[in-house]
C-alpha cells in the first residue's frame, strides 16, 4: 500500500513548528470577523476558524479532532474561546462557508474527472502510484477543486492502461509464438529453473569463454521474435516499467487518507 508520506498529499506535520504556526495558522483580523459573522454563538467560532485555517493549509477539511493540539491552541489564542465540535448540520454549513469564502468547489464528479484525466495522461509515462497521485493533486489544486480523501482511481486507471498495452502486444502474437513464449515459463524439475529465469542471468566475470556464452544467450533472446514490432506503440518508459516488474513483480497499491466529506 502506497504511504501518503510518499505522495504530495497535504497533511499535518507530526511536529508543527513555531514558524508554520505563525505563517499558516494565524487568523487575520478580517478572518476572525468573517467567522464571527457566520456563527450564532461562541461555541462554534473556534471550530469554524480551525477549519478555515486547516483548509487553507491542506486543501481539504480534516476532522476537528485530528487537528494537532498546538494548532488548536494557536488559533484559540487569537480568539480566546474554547473549541466546540460542531453538530453534523452545523459542521456541513460551516464547511460551505469556508468553501464560499475561499472560492473553491466541492463537486465530487468534477474533481474525479479532473483527477482521472490527469492520471490517464500521466500513466502513459509514469507507473508509480505515488507519482500518479501527485500529478492528480497538482491538477486539482490548479482547478481549485477540493482534494478527495483517497485515490483508489489511480490504481484502477493504472491497471486499465497496463491491460490495454498487454492486449495490444498479445494481439500481435500468432499461436506458435504464444506457445513458444509459454514454454519459457515451464520450470525444469531438476534445475528448478525456467528458460525465462535463465534469460535474466547477469553477465559473469569477463573472459573469452564467458563472453561467448553471453553472445549465445543474446542470440537466443533475439531469436524469440521481433520484440520491437510487438512493443510498437508502447511508450519506452512503460516498457522499462514492465521489465522492472518482470524482475520483481510486486506492484504497489494506492493510498487512502482519512478525512471528512460532504
GROMACS .gro file of C-alpha atoms in nm:
model
  262
    1UNK     CA    1   0.000   0.000   0.000
    2UNK     CA    2   0.147   0.333  -0.104
    3UNK     CA    3   0.206   0.550   0.203
    4UNK     CA    4   0.062   0.900   0.198
    5UNK     CA    5   0.409   1.013   0.308
    6UNK     CA    6   0.537   0.911  -0.036
    7UNK     CA    7   0.297   1.147  -0.212
    8UNK     CA    8   0.245   1.522  -0.210
    9UNK     CA    9  -0.089   1.476  -0.033
   10UNK     CA   10  -0.104   1.760   0.223
   11UNK     CA   11  -0.110   1.653   0.586
   12UNK     CA   12  -0.034   1.798   0.924
   13UNK     CA   13   0.330   1.765   1.023
   14UNK     CA   14   0.398   1.536   1.317
   15UNK     CA   15   0.559   1.831   1.490
   16UNK     CA   16   0.422   2.167   1.376
   17UNK     CA   17   0.695   2.430   1.402
   18UNK     CA   18   0.650   2.774   1.556
   19UNK     CA   19   0.721   2.924   1.215
   20UNK     CA   20   0.448   2.717   1.046
   21UNK     CA   21   0.201   2.807   1.320
   22UNK     CA   22   0.270   3.174   1.264
   23UNK     CA   23   0.268   3.162   0.885
   24UNK     CA   24  -0.011   2.912   0.818
   25UNK     CA   25  -0.242   2.904   1.119
   26UNK     CA   26  -0.268   3.263   1.243
   27UNK     CA   27  -0.614   3.403   1.162
   28UNK     CA   28  -0.618   3.761   1.039
   29UNK     CA   29  -0.849   4.014   1.196
   30UNK     CA   30  -1.063   4.001   0.882
   31UNK     CA   31  -1.090   3.621   0.907
   32UNK     CA   32  -1.191   3.641   1.273
   33UNK     CA   33  -1.458   3.896   1.190
   34UNK     CA   34  -1.573   3.681   0.899
   35UNK     CA   35  -1.605   3.379   1.129
   36UNK     CA   36  -1.792   3.579   1.393
   37UNK     CA   37  -2.037   3.693   1.130
   38UNK     CA   38  -2.126   3.333   1.043
   39UNK     CA   39  -2.162   3.171   1.383
   40UNK     CA   40  -2.453   3.228   1.618
   41UNK     CA   41  -2.257   3.171   1.938
   42UNK     CA   42  -1.900   3.147   2.064
   43UNK     CA   43  -1.910   2.767   2.093
   44UNK     CA   44  -1.872   2.708   1.718
   45UNK     CA   45  -1.646   3.002   1.645
   46UNK     CA   46  -1.318   2.823   1.708
   47UNK     CA   47  -1.423   2.515   1.508
   48UNK     CA   48  -1.503   2.734   1.209
   49UNK     CA   49  -1.174   2.922   1.240
   50UNK     CA   50  -0.977   2.597   1.274
   51UNK     CA   51  -1.145   2.456   0.965
   52UNK     CA   52  -1.072   2.774   0.772
   53UNK     CA   53  -0.701   2.774   0.855
   54UNK     CA   54  -0.674   2.395   0.811
   55UNK     CA   55  -0.837   2.407   0.469
   56UNK     CA   56  -0.610   2.691   0.363
   57UNK     CA   57  -0.312   2.477   0.462
   58UNK     CA   58  -0.430   2.133   0.341
   59UNK     CA   59  -0.686   2.187   0.065
   60UNK     CA   60  -0.947   1.969   0.236
   61UNK     CA   61  -1.136   1.953   0.566
   62UNK     CA   62  -0.984   1.733   0.836
   63UNK     CA   63  -1.182   1.614   1.133
   64UNK     CA   64  -1.157   1.870   1.411
   65UNK     CA   65  -1.023   1.605   1.649
   66UNK     CA   66  -0.743   1.524   1.402
   67UNK     CA   67  -0.605   1.877   1.409
   68UNK     CA   68  -0.288   1.890   1.624
   69UNK     CA   69  -0.347   2.040   1.967
   70UNK     CA   70  -0.079   2.304   1.906
   71UNK     CA   71  -0.272   2.428   1.603
   72UNK     CA   72  -0.597   2.448   1.800
   73UNK     CA   73  -0.420   2.628   2.085
   74UNK     CA   74  -0.261   2.872   1.841
   75UNK     CA   75  -0.593   2.956   1.673
   76UNK     CA   76  -0.764   2.976   2.013
   77UNK     CA   77  -0.504   3.229   2.127
   78UNK     CA   78  -0.617   3.465   1.854
   79UNK     CA   79  -0.980   3.445   1.971
   80UNK     CA   80  -0.980   3.345   2.336
   81UNK     CA   81  -1.264   3.092   2.302
   82UNK     CA   82  -1.295   2.721   2.367
   83UNK     CA   83  -1.313   2.463   2.089
   84UNK     CA   84  -1.656   2.310   2.037
   85UNK     CA   85  -1.703   2.025   1.793
   86UNK     CA   86  -1.991   2.130   1.570
   87UNK     CA   87  -2.302   1.919   1.530
   88UNK     CA   88  -2.336   1.747   1.193
   89UNK     CA   89  -2.573   2.010   1.048
   90UNK     CA   90  -2.360   2.300   1.173
   91UNK     CA   91  -2.039   2.135   1.051
   92UNK     CA   92  -2.177   2.097   0.700
   93UNK     CA   93  -2.292   2.459   0.696
   94UNK     CA   94  -1.951   2.577   0.824
   95UNK     CA   95  -1.769   2.387   0.551
   96UNK     CA   96  -1.987   2.560   0.292
   97UNK     CA   97  -1.899   2.895   0.449
   98UNK     CA   98  -1.529   2.819   0.410
   99UNK     CA   99  -1.565   2.700   0.051
  100UNK     CA  100  -1.755   3.013  -0.047
  101UNK     CA  101  -1.506   3.237   0.133
  102UNK     CA  102  -1.207   3.073  -0.041
  103UNK     CA  103  -1.372   3.035  -0.381
  104UNK     CA  104  -1.331   2.658  -0.403
  105UNK     CA  105  -1.585   2.400  -0.512
  106UNK     CA  106  -1.691   2.066  -0.372
  107UNK     CA  107  -1.812   1.883  -0.679
  108UNK     CA  108  -1.720   1.519  -0.644
  109UNK     CA  109  -1.794   1.441  -1.011
  110UNK     CA  110  -1.586   1.732  -1.142
  111UNK     CA  111  -1.300   1.656  -0.905
  112UNK     CA  112  -1.298   1.294  -1.013
  113UNK     CA  113  -1.299   1.398  -1.380
  114UNK     CA  114  -1.006   1.637  -1.332
  115UNK     CA  115  -0.807   1.376  -1.140
  116UNK     CA  116  -0.891   1.097  -1.385
  117UNK     CA  117  -0.786   1.298  -1.690
  118UNK     CA  118  -0.458   1.390  -1.520
  119UNK     CA  119  -0.385   1.030  -1.421
  120UNK     CA  120  -0.470   0.890  -1.766
  121UNK     CA  121  -0.228   1.136  -1.924
  122UNK     CA  122   0.047   1.074  -1.670
  123UNK     CA  123   0.020   0.694  -1.674
  124UNK     CA  124   0.150   0.691  -2.031
  125UNK     CA  125   0.495   0.773  -1.894
  126UNK     CA  126   0.471   0.713  -1.518
  127UNK     CA  127   0.393   0.396  -1.328
  128UNK     CA  128   0.446   0.458  -0.957
  129UNK     CA  129   0.104   0.518  -0.792
  130UNK     CA  130   0.258   0.791  -0.575
  131UNK     CA  131   0.369   0.977  -0.889
  132UNK     CA  132   0.022   0.945  -1.040
  133UNK     CA  133  -0.139   1.078  -0.722
  134UNK     CA  134   0.098   1.375  -0.719
  135UNK     CA  135   0.005   1.466  -1.076
  136UNK     CA  136  -0.366   1.447  -0.989
  137UNK     CA  137  -0.311   1.664  -0.680
  138UNK     CA  138  -0.139   1.932  -0.888
  139UNK     CA  139  -0.427   1.941  -1.137
  140UNK     CA  140  -0.694   1.951  -0.865
  141UNK     CA  141  -0.521   2.241  -0.692
  142UNK     CA  142  -0.482   2.423  -1.024
  143UNK     CA  143  -0.855   2.372  -1.093
  144UNK     CA  144  -0.937   2.496  -0.738
  145UNK     CA  145  -1.115   2.172  -0.654
  146UNK     CA  146  -1.134   2.035  -0.303
  147UNK     CA  147  -0.896   1.742  -0.264
  148UNK     CA  148  -1.059   1.399  -0.230
  149UNK     CA  149  -0.976   1.185   0.070
  150UNK     CA  150  -0.833   0.896  -0.130
  151UNK     CA  151  -0.717   0.799  -0.475
  152UNK     CA  152  -0.835   0.446  -0.543
  153UNK     CA  153  -0.881   0.556  -0.906
  154UNK     CA  154  -0.504   0.578  -0.952
  155UNK     CA  155  -0.463   0.201  -0.918
  156UNK     CA  156  -0.773   0.129  -1.127
  157UNK     CA  157  -0.664   0.352  -1.417
  158UNK     CA  158  -0.307   0.224  -1.394
  159UNK     CA  159  -0.432  -0.136  -1.422
  160UNK     CA  160  -0.667  -0.046  -1.708
  161UNK     CA  161  -0.393   0.121  -1.914
  162UNK     CA  162  -0.146  -0.160  -1.845
  163UNK     CA  163  -0.401  -0.423  -1.950
  164UNK     CA  164  -0.458  -0.224  -2.269
  165UNK     CA  165  -0.088  -0.242  -2.352
  166UNK     CA  166  -0.084  -0.614  -2.268
  167UNK     CA  167  -0.378  -0.679  -2.503
  168UNK     CA  168  -0.209  -0.471  -2.773
  169UNK     CA  169   0.107  -0.681  -2.759
  170UNK     CA  170  -0.077  -1.012  -2.719
  171UNK     CA  171  -0.285  -0.935  -3.029
  172UNK     CA  172   0.032  -0.920  -3.237
  173UNK     CA  173   0.144  -1.273  -3.146
  174UNK     CA  174   0.045  -1.573  -3.356
  175UNK     CA  175  -0.042  -1.904  -3.184
  176UNK     CA  176   0.302  -2.058  -3.238
  177UNK     CA  177   0.475  -1.754  -3.086
  178UNK     CA  178   0.244  -1.762  -2.785
  179UNK     CA  179   0.319  -2.130  -2.735
  180UNK     CA  180   0.693  -2.063  -2.760
  181UNK     CA  181   0.673  -1.785  -2.503
  182UNK     CA  182   0.461  -2.002  -2.272
  183UNK     CA  183   0.732  -2.270  -2.279
  184UNK     CA  184   0.977  -2.016  -2.138
  185UNK     CA  185   0.783  -2.029  -1.812
  186UNK     CA  186   0.799  -2.406  -1.768
  187UNK     CA  187   1.016  -2.492  -1.466
  188UNK     CA  188   1.263  -2.778  -1.506
  189UNK     CA  189   1.209  -3.028  -1.217
  190UNK     CA  190   1.584  -3.094  -1.186
  191UNK     CA  191   1.736  -2.746  -1.208
  192UNK     CA  192   1.419  -2.583  -1.072
  193UNK     CA  193   1.470  -2.304  -1.320
  194UNK     CA  194   1.272  -2.194  -1.625
  195UNK     CA  195   1.411  -2.066  -1.953
  196UNK     CA  196   1.269  -1.726  -1.864
  197UNK     CA  197   1.466  -1.733  -1.541
  198UNK     CA  198   1.783  -1.818  -1.733
  199UNK     CA  199   1.728  -1.529  -1.973
  200UNK     CA  200   1.759  -1.293  -1.678
  201UNK     CA  201   2.107  -1.415  -1.582
  202UNK     CA  202   2.350  -1.126  -1.542
  203UNK     CA  203   2.684  -1.118  -1.724
  204UNK     CA  204   2.960  -1.308  -1.544
  205UNK     CA  205   3.327  -1.229  -1.498
  206UNK     CA  206   3.500  -1.115  -1.818
  207UNK     CA  207   3.671  -1.398  -2.004
  208UNK     CA  208   3.665  -1.524  -2.359
  209UNK     CA  209   3.454  -1.826  -2.265
  210UNK     CA  210   3.203  -1.619  -2.065
  211UNK     CA  211   3.189  -1.364  -2.346
  212UNK     CA  212   3.098  -1.637  -2.597
  213UNK     CA  213   2.832  -1.770  -2.359
  214UNK     CA  214   2.688  -1.422  -2.333
  215UNK     CA  215   2.676  -1.380  -2.708
  216UNK     CA  216   2.498  -1.716  -2.737
  217UNK     CA  217   2.241  -1.606  -2.477
  218UNK     CA  218   2.179  -1.277  -2.657
  219UNK     CA  219   2.132  -1.468  -2.981
  220UNK     CA  220   1.870  -1.685  -2.810
  221UNK     CA  221   1.692  -1.376  -2.685
  222UNK     CA  222   1.692  -1.222  -3.035
  223UNK     CA  223   1.554  -1.548  -3.173
  224UNK     CA  224   1.246  -1.520  -2.950
  225UNK     CA  225   1.089  -1.288  -3.204
  226UNK     CA  226   1.064  -0.930  -3.333
  227UNK     CA  227   1.010  -0.777  -2.990
  228UNK     CA  228   1.050  -0.425  -3.130
  229UNK     CA  229   0.748  -0.479  -3.353
  230UNK     CA  230   0.549  -0.634  -3.069
  231UNK     CA  231   0.614  -0.332  -2.845
  232UNK     CA  232   0.546  -0.070  -3.111
  233UNK     CA  233   0.317   0.195  -2.963
  234UNK     CA  234   0.416   0.116  -2.604
  235UNK     CA  235   0.599   0.417  -2.453
  236UNK     CA  236   0.962   0.345  -2.372
  237UNK     CA  237   0.904   0.438  -2.009
  238UNK     CA  238   0.620   0.187  -1.977
  239UNK     CA  239   0.828  -0.087  -2.140
  240UNK     CA  240   1.102  -0.016  -1.886
  241UNK     CA  241   0.848  -0.038  -1.602
  242UNK     CA  242   0.719  -0.370  -1.733
  243UNK     CA  243   1.074  -0.503  -1.749
  244UNK     CA  244   1.126  -0.397  -1.389
  245UNK     CA  245   0.807  -0.573  -1.283
  246UNK     CA  246   0.927  -0.888  -1.460
  247UNK     CA  247   1.237  -0.880  -1.240
  248UNK     CA  248   1.043  -0.805  -0.919
  249UNK     CA  249   0.667  -0.835  -0.968
  250UNK     CA  250   0.539  -0.656  -0.660
  251UNK     CA  251   0.307  -0.379  -0.784
  252UNK     CA  252   0.212  -0.127  -0.513
  253UNK     CA  253  -0.141  -0.013  -0.448
  254UNK     CA  254  -0.285   0.328  -0.388
  255UNK     CA  255  -0.320   0.509  -0.059
  256UNK     CA  256  -0.626   0.604   0.136
  257UNK     CA  257  -0.625   0.910   0.356
  258UNK     CA  258  -0.897   0.957   0.621
  259UNK     CA  259  -1.080   1.289   0.630
  260UNK     CA  260  -1.427   1.435   0.642
  261UNK     CA  261  -1.665   1.450   0.347
  262UNK     CA  262  -1.960   1.649   0.232
   0.00000   0.00000   0.00000
